């Protein structure tokens, strides 16, 4: 088998949708698995949809994910250029070949004439309103005009497009690596425009020519391109390139979290999650869309999460880094049916990867956030302690600074439910005794704090369970949180005893007001 060559071929028409990132990942995984080549091709033939900045956004996304192409624009390679707008002449040459061989033709119809044709067909009760083998006979094109007439029109500069002459009564049969055999009848297809009036190829023509010239062996792309595949196959035939036709694998649709319809920007907005991998600024409206990266996702989490959207590794393992994904990946295990975009699962992956990150680095971020957002100076040591304390409880690095506020300020509000339920003379006395014992110490570690607490509770014969939550509320205001004894270690015995004393006075008032 020839060397595997796959391409990710996005159109730079806006921010890259997260589904596009999945396509890129699947292509990359397959290339690496097979020892092949991963290529980036920018499909920018549709100038009317071109958006400045979109190409660099695509490249930045791939680089953030660590799935770098080996060939592509600005990288180079033996089959460039890799930007379709720079390949105009190539498409024109091949279009001419199809015209000369009678497989494509000039069509001079104006949009108005095409509308008229459709109206006429409609009023005659015809269901298929396509420009196709039947209707083309009634239109102004090089099949109905004489050679001379065509020549005259071309010389006069009459606007035209080139259409593919869809073969009549043909069954197109092809094998999709994900979906199996697919059969389409040519009567359902129209004479697609392959070269537009601006002289630029359309997606279909450029895509097929480039896949051929770039020696692409596998086309792995989203399901939305499945309806285009029969035309692509016919184009291969028209060029006599059948023996070099790539294998096709159309990836399953990514659905909304509830499984109801395709994942869209609107659905993402509604679900409160991003649709773009990185922040994207709409160049027209100036609107900024938050990306997964800026929300605090690590690229490892995104890669792991997206690779399981439609691909089933088999077994229970869910955590895969890029290396193990490459090892395990296979096209056979890609599913046919739509796959739900479960944002909660994405968060779950992020939580997992957060725990595997370098804590010193995370601490640097926490220190910065505390300074920027709260004007708090935090030492590197405390920064690291904060990370250790909360790493099991947060999903995003940006949450540490907010979660750790009680470290820097004593609570203003206390959990009333706990006070109502547990505050009484006995528990008050227990907290006071513990505070007194702490007050004489200069430092204490978590284990010692726990031991001292147990011992103190035993000496005054109270069940520690009746006091523990009150102790937490007195220190942090809330009834639940990370390891309390670690918090005592971090804040130190003096601060803790001060907080307990402060709180006991307040608890009396609160309890009274609740009665
Ligand atoms: N340019 C197409 C896109 O934007 C590529 C489709 C394909 O991979 O063939 O997704």
PDB file of C-alpha atoms in Angstrom, residues 48-308:
ATOM      1  CA  UNK A  48     -17.031  35.831  -1.252  1.00  0.00           C
ATOM      2  CA  UNK A  49     -16.836  33.887   2.007  1.00  0.00           C
ATOM      3  CA  UNK A  50     -13.192  34.594   2.741  1.00  0.00           C
ATOM      4  CA  UNK A  51     -12.599  35.949   6.222  1.00  0.00           C
ATOM      5  CA  UNK A  52      -9.326  37.629   7.122  1.00  0.00           C
ATOM      6  CA  UNK A  53      -7.590  36.032  10.068  1.00  0.00           C
ATOM      7  CA  UNK A  54      -9.344  32.702   9.657  1.00  0.00           C
ATOM      8  CA  UNK A  55      -6.306  30.937   8.223  1.00  0.00           C
ATOM      9  CA  UNK A  56      -3.979  32.004  11.010  1.00  0.00           C
ATOM     10  CA  UNK A  57      -6.681  31.018  13.479  1.00  0.00           C
ATOM     11  CA  UNK A  58      -6.735  27.505  11.993  1.00  0.00           C
ATOM     12  CA  UNK A  59      -2.965  27.246  12.231  1.00  0.00           C
ATOM     13  CA  UNK A  60      -2.924  28.501  15.796  1.00  0.00           C
ATOM     14  CA  UNK A  61      -5.560  25.948  16.727  1.00  0.00           C
ATOM     15  CA  UNK A  62      -3.553  23.073  15.279  1.00  0.00           C
ATOM     16  CA  UNK A  63      -0.448  24.283  16.998  1.00  0.00           C
ATOM     17  CA  UNK A  64      -2.273  24.652  20.338  1.00  0.00           C
ATOM     18  CA  UNK A  65      -3.478  21.054  19.970  1.00  0.00           C
ATOM     19  CA  UNK A  66       0.028  19.911  19.092  1.00  0.00           C
ATOM     20  CA  UNK A  67      -1.149  18.333  15.852  1.00  0.00           C
ATOM     21  CA  UNK A  68       1.176  20.039  13.463  1.00  0.00           C
ATOM     22  CA  UNK A  69       0.963  19.412   9.729  1.00  0.00           C
ATOM     23  CA  UNK A  70       4.051  18.296   7.889  1.00  0.00           C
ATOM     24  CA  UNK A  71       2.992  19.999   4.678  1.00  0.00           C
ATOM     25  CA  UNK A  72       0.924  23.114   4.285  1.00  0.00           C
ATOM     26  CA  UNK A  73       0.935  26.839   3.536  1.00  0.00           C
ATOM     27  CA  UNK A  74       4.038  28.478   5.023  1.00  0.00           C
ATOM     28  CA  UNK A  75       5.450  25.017   5.761  1.00  0.00           C
ATOM     29  CA  UNK A  76       5.870  23.915   2.201  1.00  0.00           C
ATOM     30  CA  UNK A  77       6.125  20.406   0.812  1.00  0.00           C
ATOM     31  CA  UNK A  78       6.480  18.677  -2.512  1.00  0.00           C
ATOM     32  CA  UNK A  79       2.903  19.210  -3.620  1.00  0.00           C
ATOM     33  CA  UNK A  80       2.315  22.909  -3.017  1.00  0.00           C
ATOM     34  CA  UNK A  81       1.062  25.497  -3.108  1.00  0.00           C
ATOM     35  CA  UNK A  82      -1.281  24.411  -0.327  1.00  0.00           C
ATOM     36  CA  UNK A  83      -3.580  27.404  -0.555  1.00  0.00           C
ATOM     37  CA  UNK A  84      -6.164  26.902  -3.288  1.00  0.00           C
ATOM     38  CA  UNK A  85      -6.293  30.564  -4.250  1.00  0.00           C
ATOM     39  CA  UNK A  86      -2.692  30.094  -5.420  1.00  0.00           C
ATOM     40  CA  UNK A  87      -3.612  27.158  -7.643  1.00  0.00           C
ATOM     41  CA  UNK A  88      -5.999  28.921  -9.995  1.00  0.00           C
ATOM     42  CA  UNK A  89      -4.081  27.991 -13.145  1.00  0.00           C
ATOM     43  CA  UNK A  90      -4.007  24.319 -12.270  1.00  0.00           C
ATOM     44  CA  UNK A  91      -7.805  24.208 -12.010  1.00  0.00           C
ATOM     45  CA  UNK A  92      -8.217  26.104 -15.255  1.00  0.00           C
ATOM     46  CA  UNK A  93      -6.007  23.668 -17.127  1.00  0.00           C
ATOM     47  CA  UNK A  94      -7.952  20.685 -15.869  1.00  0.00           C
ATOM     48  CA  UNK A  95     -11.263  22.378 -16.568  1.00  0.00           C
ATOM     49  CA  UNK A  96     -10.181  22.945 -20.137  1.00  0.00           C
ATOM     50  CA  UNK A  97      -9.328  19.267 -20.398  1.00  0.00           C
ATOM     51  CA  UNK A  98     -12.848  18.298 -19.302  1.00  0.00           C
ATOM     52  CA  UNK A  99     -14.396  20.758 -21.746  1.00  0.00           C
ATOM     53  CA  UNK A 100     -12.241  19.472 -24.603  1.00  0.00           C
ATOM     54  CA  UNK A 101     -13.265  15.924 -23.828  1.00  0.00           C
ATOM     55  CA  UNK A 102     -16.958  16.838 -23.676  1.00  0.00           C
ATOM     56  CA  UNK A 103     -17.225  16.118 -19.952  1.00  0.00           C
ATOM     57  CA  UNK A 104     -17.898  19.681 -18.973  1.00  0.00           C
ATOM     58  CA  UNK A 105     -19.420  22.611 -20.796  1.00  0.00           C
ATOM     59  CA  UNK A 106     -19.764  26.389 -20.815  1.00  0.00           C
ATOM     60  CA  UNK A 107     -23.066  27.720 -19.558  1.00  0.00           C
ATOM     61  CA  UNK A 108     -23.979  31.332 -20.273  1.00  0.00           C
ATOM     62  CA  UNK A 109     -27.333  31.471 -18.510  1.00  0.00           C
ATOM     63  CA  UNK A 110     -28.003  34.414 -16.266  1.00  0.00           C
ATOM     64  CA  UNK A 111     -29.437  33.808 -12.789  1.00  0.00           C
ATOM     65  CA  UNK A 112     -32.709  35.203 -14.113  1.00  0.00           C
ATOM     66  CA  UNK A 113     -32.834  32.629 -16.902  1.00  0.00           C
ATOM     67  CA  UNK A 114     -32.136  29.843 -14.475  1.00  0.00           C
ATOM     68  CA  UNK A 115     -34.977  31.026 -12.229  1.00  0.00           C
ATOM     69  CA  UNK A 116     -37.284  31.141 -15.241  1.00  0.00           C
ATOM     70  CA  UNK A 117     -36.332  27.569 -16.156  1.00  0.00           C
ATOM     71  CA  UNK A 118     -37.181  26.433 -12.640  1.00  0.00           C
ATOM     72  CA  UNK A 119     -40.511  28.228 -12.641  1.00  0.00           C
ATOM     73  CA  UNK A 120     -41.393  26.624 -15.937  1.00  0.00           C
ATOM     74  CA  UNK A 121     -40.543  23.150 -14.699  1.00  0.00           C
ATOM     75  CA  UNK A 122     -42.462  23.750 -11.507  1.00  0.00           C
ATOM     76  CA  UNK A 123     -45.616  24.853 -13.270  1.00  0.00           C
ATOM     77  CA  UNK A 124     -45.346  21.797 -15.517  1.00  0.00           C
ATOM     78  CA  UNK A 125     -45.398  19.658 -12.371  1.00  0.00           C
ATOM     79  CA  UNK A 126     -41.767  18.544 -12.637  1.00  0.00           C
ATOM     80  CA  UNK A 127     -40.305  17.726  -9.244  1.00  0.00           C
ATOM     81  CA  UNK A 128     -36.624  17.889 -10.065  1.00  0.00           C
ATOM     82  CA  UNK A 129     -35.788  21.532 -10.739  1.00  0.00           C
ATOM     83  CA  UNK A 130     -32.076  20.979 -11.215  1.00  0.00           C
ATOM     84  CA  UNK A 131     -29.905  22.118 -14.037  1.00  0.00           C
ATOM     85  CA  UNK A 132     -29.368  18.577 -15.282  1.00  0.00           C
ATOM     86  CA  UNK A 133     -29.371  16.213 -18.242  1.00  0.00           C
ATOM     87  CA  UNK A 134     -32.985  17.106 -19.048  1.00  0.00           C
ATOM     88  CA  UNK A 135     -33.092  20.840 -18.433  1.00  0.00           C
ATOM     89  CA  UNK A 136     -29.652  21.597 -19.869  1.00  0.00           C
ATOM     90  CA  UNK A 137     -31.116  20.999 -23.322  1.00  0.00           C
ATOM     91  CA  UNK A 138     -33.296  24.078 -22.948  1.00  0.00           C
ATOM     92  CA  UNK A 139     -30.563  26.392 -21.725  1.00  0.00           C
ATOM     93  CA  UNK A 140     -27.865  28.600 -23.206  1.00  0.00           C
ATOM     94  CA  UNK A 141     -24.734  26.507 -23.074  1.00  0.00           C
ATOM     95  CA  UNK A 142     -22.072  24.986 -25.286  1.00  0.00           C
ATOM     96  CA  UNK A 143     -24.197  21.864 -25.680  1.00  0.00           C
ATOM     97  CA  UNK A 144     -27.089  23.750 -27.221  1.00  0.00           C
ATOM     98  CA  UNK A 145     -25.177  26.483 -29.056  1.00  0.00           C
ATOM     99  CA  UNK A 146     -23.083  25.976 -32.156  1.00  0.00           C
ATOM    100  CA  UNK A 147     -19.296  26.040 -31.915  1.00  0.00           C
ATOM    101  CA  UNK A 148     -19.259  29.449 -33.517  1.00  0.00           C
ATOM    102  CA  UNK A 149     -21.844  30.884 -31.210  1.00  0.00           C
ATOM    103  CA  UNK A 150     -19.831  29.693 -28.231  1.00  0.00           C
ATOM    104  CA  UNK A 151     -16.667  31.171 -29.669  1.00  0.00           C
ATOM    105  CA  UNK A 152     -18.392  34.497 -30.249  1.00  0.00           C
ATOM    106  CA  UNK A 153     -19.754  34.606 -26.721  1.00  0.00           C
ATOM    107  CA  UNK A 154     -16.404  33.779 -25.212  1.00  0.00           C
ATOM    108  CA  UNK A 155     -14.658  36.399 -27.354  1.00  0.00           C
ATOM    109  CA  UNK A 156     -17.247  38.990 -26.451  1.00  0.00           C
ATOM    110  CA  UNK A 157     -16.541  38.334 -22.787  1.00  0.00           C
ATOM    111  CA  UNK A 158     -20.043  37.068 -21.992  1.00  0.00           C
ATOM    112  CA  UNK A 159     -20.036  35.863 -18.401  1.00  0.00           C
ATOM    113  CA  UNK A 160     -20.118  32.109 -18.096  1.00  0.00           C
ATOM    114  CA  UNK A 161     -19.619  29.244 -15.700  1.00  0.00           C
ATOM    115  CA  UNK A 162     -18.366  25.760 -16.479  1.00  0.00           C
ATOM    116  CA  UNK A 163     -20.664  22.927 -15.507  1.00  0.00           C
ATOM    117  CA  UNK A 164     -19.894  19.282 -15.082  1.00  0.00           C
ATOM    118  CA  UNK A 165     -21.884  17.170 -17.507  1.00  0.00           C
ATOM    119  CA  UNK A 166     -23.511  14.756 -15.138  1.00  0.00           C
ATOM    120  CA  UNK A 167     -23.759  11.370 -16.834  1.00  0.00           C
ATOM    121  CA  UNK A 168     -27.276  10.211 -17.499  1.00  0.00           C
ATOM    122  CA  UNK A 169     -28.704   7.057 -15.914  1.00  0.00           C
ATOM    123  CA  UNK A 170     -25.655   6.106 -13.945  1.00  0.00           C
ATOM    124  CA  UNK A 171     -25.460   4.276 -10.670  1.00  0.00           C
ATOM    125  CA  UNK A 172     -22.618   5.570  -8.561  1.00  0.00           C
ATOM    126  CA  UNK A 173     -21.426   3.034  -6.083  1.00  0.00           C
ATOM    127  CA  UNK A 174     -18.678   3.645  -3.597  1.00  0.00           C
ATOM    128  CA  UNK A 175     -17.388   2.228  -0.387  1.00  0.00           C
ATOM    129  CA  UNK A 176     -17.151   4.479   2.636  1.00  0.00           C
ATOM    130  CA  UNK A 177     -14.839   3.174   5.336  1.00  0.00           C
ATOM    131  CA  UNK A 178     -17.339   4.234   7.999  1.00  0.00           C
ATOM    132  CA  UNK A 179     -20.650   3.636   6.281  1.00  0.00           C
ATOM    133  CA  UNK A 180     -19.997   0.760   3.936  1.00  0.00           C
ATOM    134  CA  UNK A 181     -21.394   0.649   0.400  1.00  0.00           C
ATOM    135  CA  UNK A 182     -23.264   3.695  -0.795  1.00  0.00           C
ATOM    136  CA  UNK A 183     -25.333   3.808  -3.904  1.00  0.00           C
ATOM    137  CA  UNK A 184     -26.544   6.993  -5.560  1.00  0.00           C
ATOM    138  CA  UNK A 185     -28.318   7.437  -8.880  1.00  0.00           C
ATOM    139  CA  UNK A 186     -27.041  10.195 -11.139  1.00  0.00           C
ATOM    140  CA  UNK A 187     -30.599  11.340 -11.827  1.00  0.00           C
ATOM    141  CA  UNK A 188     -30.601  12.834  -8.317  1.00  0.00           C
ATOM    142  CA  UNK A 189     -27.539  14.946  -9.092  1.00  0.00           C
ATOM    143  CA  UNK A 190     -27.244  18.164 -11.044  1.00  0.00           C
ATOM    144  CA  UNK A 191     -24.708  19.598 -13.449  1.00  0.00           C
ATOM    145  CA  UNK A 192     -22.639  21.261 -10.746  1.00  0.00           C
ATOM    146  CA  UNK A 193     -20.726  24.399 -11.497  1.00  0.00           C
ATOM    147  CA  UNK A 194     -17.051  23.498 -11.386  1.00  0.00           C
ATOM    148  CA  UNK A 195     -15.640  26.825 -12.482  1.00  0.00           C
ATOM    149  CA  UNK A 196     -17.300  30.076 -11.507  1.00  0.00           C
ATOM    150  CA  UNK A 197     -17.683  33.272 -13.493  1.00  0.00           C
ATOM    151  CA  UNK A 198     -14.674  34.763 -11.662  1.00  0.00           C
ATOM    152  CA  UNK A 199     -12.500  32.025 -13.172  1.00  0.00           C
ATOM    153  CA  UNK A 200     -12.026  30.294  -9.852  1.00  0.00           C
ATOM    154  CA  UNK A 201     -12.793  26.640  -9.344  1.00  0.00           C
ATOM    155  CA  UNK A 202     -15.578  25.655  -6.990  1.00  0.00           C
ATOM    156  CA  UNK A 203     -14.931  23.547  -3.945  1.00  0.00           C
ATOM    157  CA  UNK A 204     -15.735  20.266  -5.717  1.00  0.00           C
ATOM    158  CA  UNK A 205     -13.313  20.621  -8.575  1.00  0.00           C
ATOM    159  CA  UNK A 206     -10.460  22.091  -6.555  1.00  0.00           C
ATOM    160  CA  UNK A 207     -10.928  19.507  -3.827  1.00  0.00           C
ATOM    161  CA  UNK A 208     -10.727  16.551  -6.204  1.00  0.00           C
ATOM    162  CA  UNK A 209      -7.844  17.899  -8.266  1.00  0.00           C
ATOM    163  CA  UNK A 210      -5.856  18.698  -5.156  1.00  0.00           C
ATOM    164  CA  UNK A 211      -6.532  15.365  -3.500  1.00  0.00           C
ATOM    165  CA  UNK A 212      -5.256  13.722  -6.646  1.00  0.00           C
ATOM    166  CA  UNK A 213      -2.222  15.941  -7.174  1.00  0.00           C
ATOM    167  CA  UNK A 214      -1.305  15.860  -3.504  1.00  0.00           C
ATOM    168  CA  UNK A 215      -1.522  12.064  -3.558  1.00  0.00           C
ATOM    169  CA  UNK A 216      -4.108  11.927  -0.791  1.00  0.00           C
ATOM    170  CA  UNK A 217      -4.858   8.315   0.118  1.00  0.00           C
ATOM    171  CA  UNK A 218      -7.675   8.834   2.633  1.00  0.00           C
ATOM    172  CA  UNK A 219     -10.300  11.541   2.780  1.00  0.00           C
ATOM    173  CA  UNK A 220     -11.508  11.768   6.367  1.00  0.00           C
ATOM    174  CA  UNK A 221     -14.107  14.494   6.743  1.00  0.00           C
ATOM    175  CA  UNK A 222     -17.481  15.363   8.253  1.00  0.00           C
ATOM    176  CA  UNK A 223     -20.727  13.704   7.260  1.00  0.00           C
ATOM    177  CA  UNK A 224     -21.971  16.941   5.730  1.00  0.00           C
ATOM    178  CA  UNK A 225     -19.685  16.205   2.762  1.00  0.00           C
ATOM    179  CA  UNK A 226     -21.184  12.794   2.061  1.00  0.00           C
ATOM    180  CA  UNK A 227     -23.692  14.137  -0.520  1.00  0.00           C
ATOM    181  CA  UNK A 228     -20.744  15.612  -2.459  1.00  0.00           C
ATOM    182  CA  UNK A 229     -18.881  12.328  -2.635  1.00  0.00           C
ATOM    183  CA  UNK A 230     -20.707  10.911  -5.721  1.00  0.00           C
ATOM    184  CA  UNK A 231     -19.786  13.994  -7.734  1.00  0.00           C
ATOM    185  CA  UNK A 232     -16.205  13.716  -6.537  1.00  0.00           C
ATOM    186  CA  UNK A 233     -16.114  10.106  -7.644  1.00  0.00           C
ATOM    187  CA  UNK A 234     -17.478  11.020 -11.063  1.00  0.00           C
ATOM    188  CA  UNK A 235     -14.821  13.691 -11.367  1.00  0.00           C
ATOM    189  CA  UNK A 236     -12.152  11.080 -10.679  1.00  0.00           C
ATOM    190  CA  UNK A 237     -13.688   9.009 -13.433  1.00  0.00           C
ATOM    191  CA  UNK A 238     -13.850  11.958 -15.799  1.00  0.00           C
ATOM    192  CA  UNK A 239     -10.138  12.539 -15.335  1.00  0.00           C
ATOM    193  CA  UNK A 240      -9.389   8.805 -15.602  1.00  0.00           C
ATOM    194  CA  UNK A 241      -7.935   8.870 -12.124  1.00  0.00           C
ATOM    195  CA  UNK A 242     -10.020   6.022 -10.695  1.00  0.00           C
ATOM    196  CA  UNK A 243      -7.033   3.954  -9.723  1.00  0.00           C
ATOM    197  CA  UNK A 244      -5.729   6.807  -7.576  1.00  0.00           C
ATOM    198  CA  UNK A 245      -9.023   7.542  -5.895  1.00  0.00           C
ATOM    199  CA  UNK A 246      -8.649   7.981  -2.132  1.00  0.00           C
ATOM    200  CA  UNK A 247     -10.615   5.958   0.376  1.00  0.00           C
ATOM    201  CA  UNK A 248     -13.444   7.909   1.941  1.00  0.00           C
ATOM    202  CA  UNK A 249     -14.393   8.011   5.596  1.00  0.00           C
ATOM    203  CA  UNK A 250     -17.232  10.340   6.562  1.00  0.00           C
ATOM    204  CA  UNK A 251     -17.284  11.084  10.273  1.00  0.00           C
ATOM    205  CA  UNK A 252     -20.565  11.033  12.192  1.00  0.00           C
ATOM    206  CA  UNK A 253     -22.333  14.298  12.930  1.00  0.00           C
ATOM    207  CA  UNK A 254     -21.744  16.003  16.243  1.00  0.00           C
ATOM    208  CA  UNK A 255     -25.103  16.551  17.893  1.00  0.00           C
ATOM    209  CA  UNK A 256     -26.333  18.960  20.559  1.00  0.00           C
ATOM    210  CA  UNK A 257     -25.906  17.718  24.136  1.00  0.00           C
ATOM    211  CA  UNK A 258     -29.532  16.515  24.195  1.00  0.00           C
ATOM    212  CA  UNK A 259     -29.033  14.655  20.920  1.00  0.00           C
ATOM    213  CA  UNK A 260     -31.634  16.826  19.239  1.00  0.00           C
ATOM    214  CA  UNK A 261     -30.110  18.123  16.035  1.00  0.00           C
ATOM    215  CA  UNK A 262     -26.694  19.212  14.919  1.00  0.00           C
ATOM    216  CA  UNK A 263     -24.416  21.099  17.269  1.00  0.00           C
ATOM    217  CA  UNK A 264     -24.620  24.748  16.279  1.00  0.00           C
ATOM    218  CA  UNK A 265     -23.302  28.043  17.524  1.00  0.00           C
ATOM    219  CA  UNK A 266     -26.751  28.784  18.902  1.00  0.00           C
ATOM    220  CA  UNK A 267     -26.948  25.465  20.725  1.00  0.00           C
ATOM    221  CA  UNK A 268     -23.543  26.131  22.252  1.00  0.00           C
ATOM    222  CA  UNK A 269     -24.631  29.609  23.357  1.00  0.00           C
ATOM    223  CA  UNK A 270     -27.713  28.145  24.950  1.00  0.00           C
ATOM    224  CA  UNK A 271     -25.711  25.449  26.704  1.00  0.00           C
ATOM    225  CA  UNK A 272     -23.219  28.042  27.938  1.00  0.00           C
ATOM    226  CA  UNK A 273     -20.191  26.525  26.271  1.00  0.00           C
ATOM    227  CA  UNK A 274     -17.889  27.629  23.455  1.00  0.00           C
ATOM    228  CA  UNK A 275     -18.122  26.449  19.860  1.00  0.00           C
ATOM    229  CA  UNK A 276     -14.624  27.645  18.927  1.00  0.00           C
ATOM    230  CA  UNK A 277     -11.347  26.182  20.172  1.00  0.00           C
ATOM    231  CA  UNK A 278      -9.754  29.610  20.744  1.00  0.00           C
ATOM    232  CA  UNK A 279     -11.210  33.060  21.241  1.00  0.00           C
ATOM    233  CA  UNK A 280     -12.662  34.241  17.964  1.00  0.00           C
ATOM    234  CA  UNK A 281     -13.413  37.847  17.124  1.00  0.00           C
ATOM    235  CA  UNK A 282     -15.961  38.286  14.386  1.00  0.00           C
ATOM    236  CA  UNK A 283     -14.239  40.720  12.010  1.00  0.00           C
ATOM    237  CA  UNK A 284     -17.524  42.317  10.964  1.00  0.00           C
ATOM    238  CA  UNK A 285     -19.478  42.667  14.193  1.00  0.00           C
ATOM    239  CA  UNK A 286     -16.433  42.753  16.461  1.00  0.00           C
ATOM    240  CA  UNK A 287     -18.200  40.257  18.698  1.00  0.00           C
ATOM    241  CA  UNK A 288     -15.818  38.100  20.716  1.00  0.00           C
ATOM    242  CA  UNK A 289     -16.609  34.428  21.173  1.00  0.00           C
ATOM    243  CA  UNK A 290     -14.830  32.767  24.025  1.00  0.00           C
ATOM    244  CA  UNK A 291     -12.782  29.734  23.067  1.00  0.00           C
ATOM    245  CA  UNK A 292     -12.250  26.495  24.942  1.00  0.00           C
ATOM    246  CA  UNK A 293      -8.648  27.519  25.528  1.00  0.00           C
ATOM    247  CA  UNK A 294      -9.567  30.842  27.085  1.00  0.00           C
ATOM    248  CA  UNK A 295     -12.263  29.198  29.181  1.00  0.00           C
ATOM    249  CA  UNK A 296      -9.462  27.216  30.778  1.00  0.00           C
ATOM    250  CA  UNK A 297      -9.452  23.960  28.871  1.00  0.00           C
ATOM    251  CA  UNK A 298      -6.126  22.274  28.350  1.00  0.00           C
ATOM    252  CA  UNK A 299      -5.464  21.059  24.839  1.00  0.00           C
ATOM    253  CA  UNK A 300      -4.893  17.565  26.246  1.00  0.00           C
ATOM    254  CA  UNK A 301      -8.447  17.507  27.565  1.00  0.00           C
ATOM    255  CA  UNK A 302      -9.830  18.770  24.266  1.00  0.00           C
ATOM    256  CA  UNK A 303      -7.880  16.187  22.253  1.00  0.00           C
ATOM    257  CA  UNK A 304      -8.995  13.378  24.537  1.00  0.00           C
ATOM    258  CA  UNK A 305     -12.611  14.538  24.548  1.00  0.00           C
ATOM    259  CA  UNK A 306     -12.897  15.158  20.799  1.00  0.00           C
ATOM    260  CA  UNK A 307     -11.182  11.923  19.844  1.00  0.00           C
ATOM    261  CA  UNK A 308     -13.965  10.012  21.585  1.00  0.00           C
TER     262      UNK A 308
END
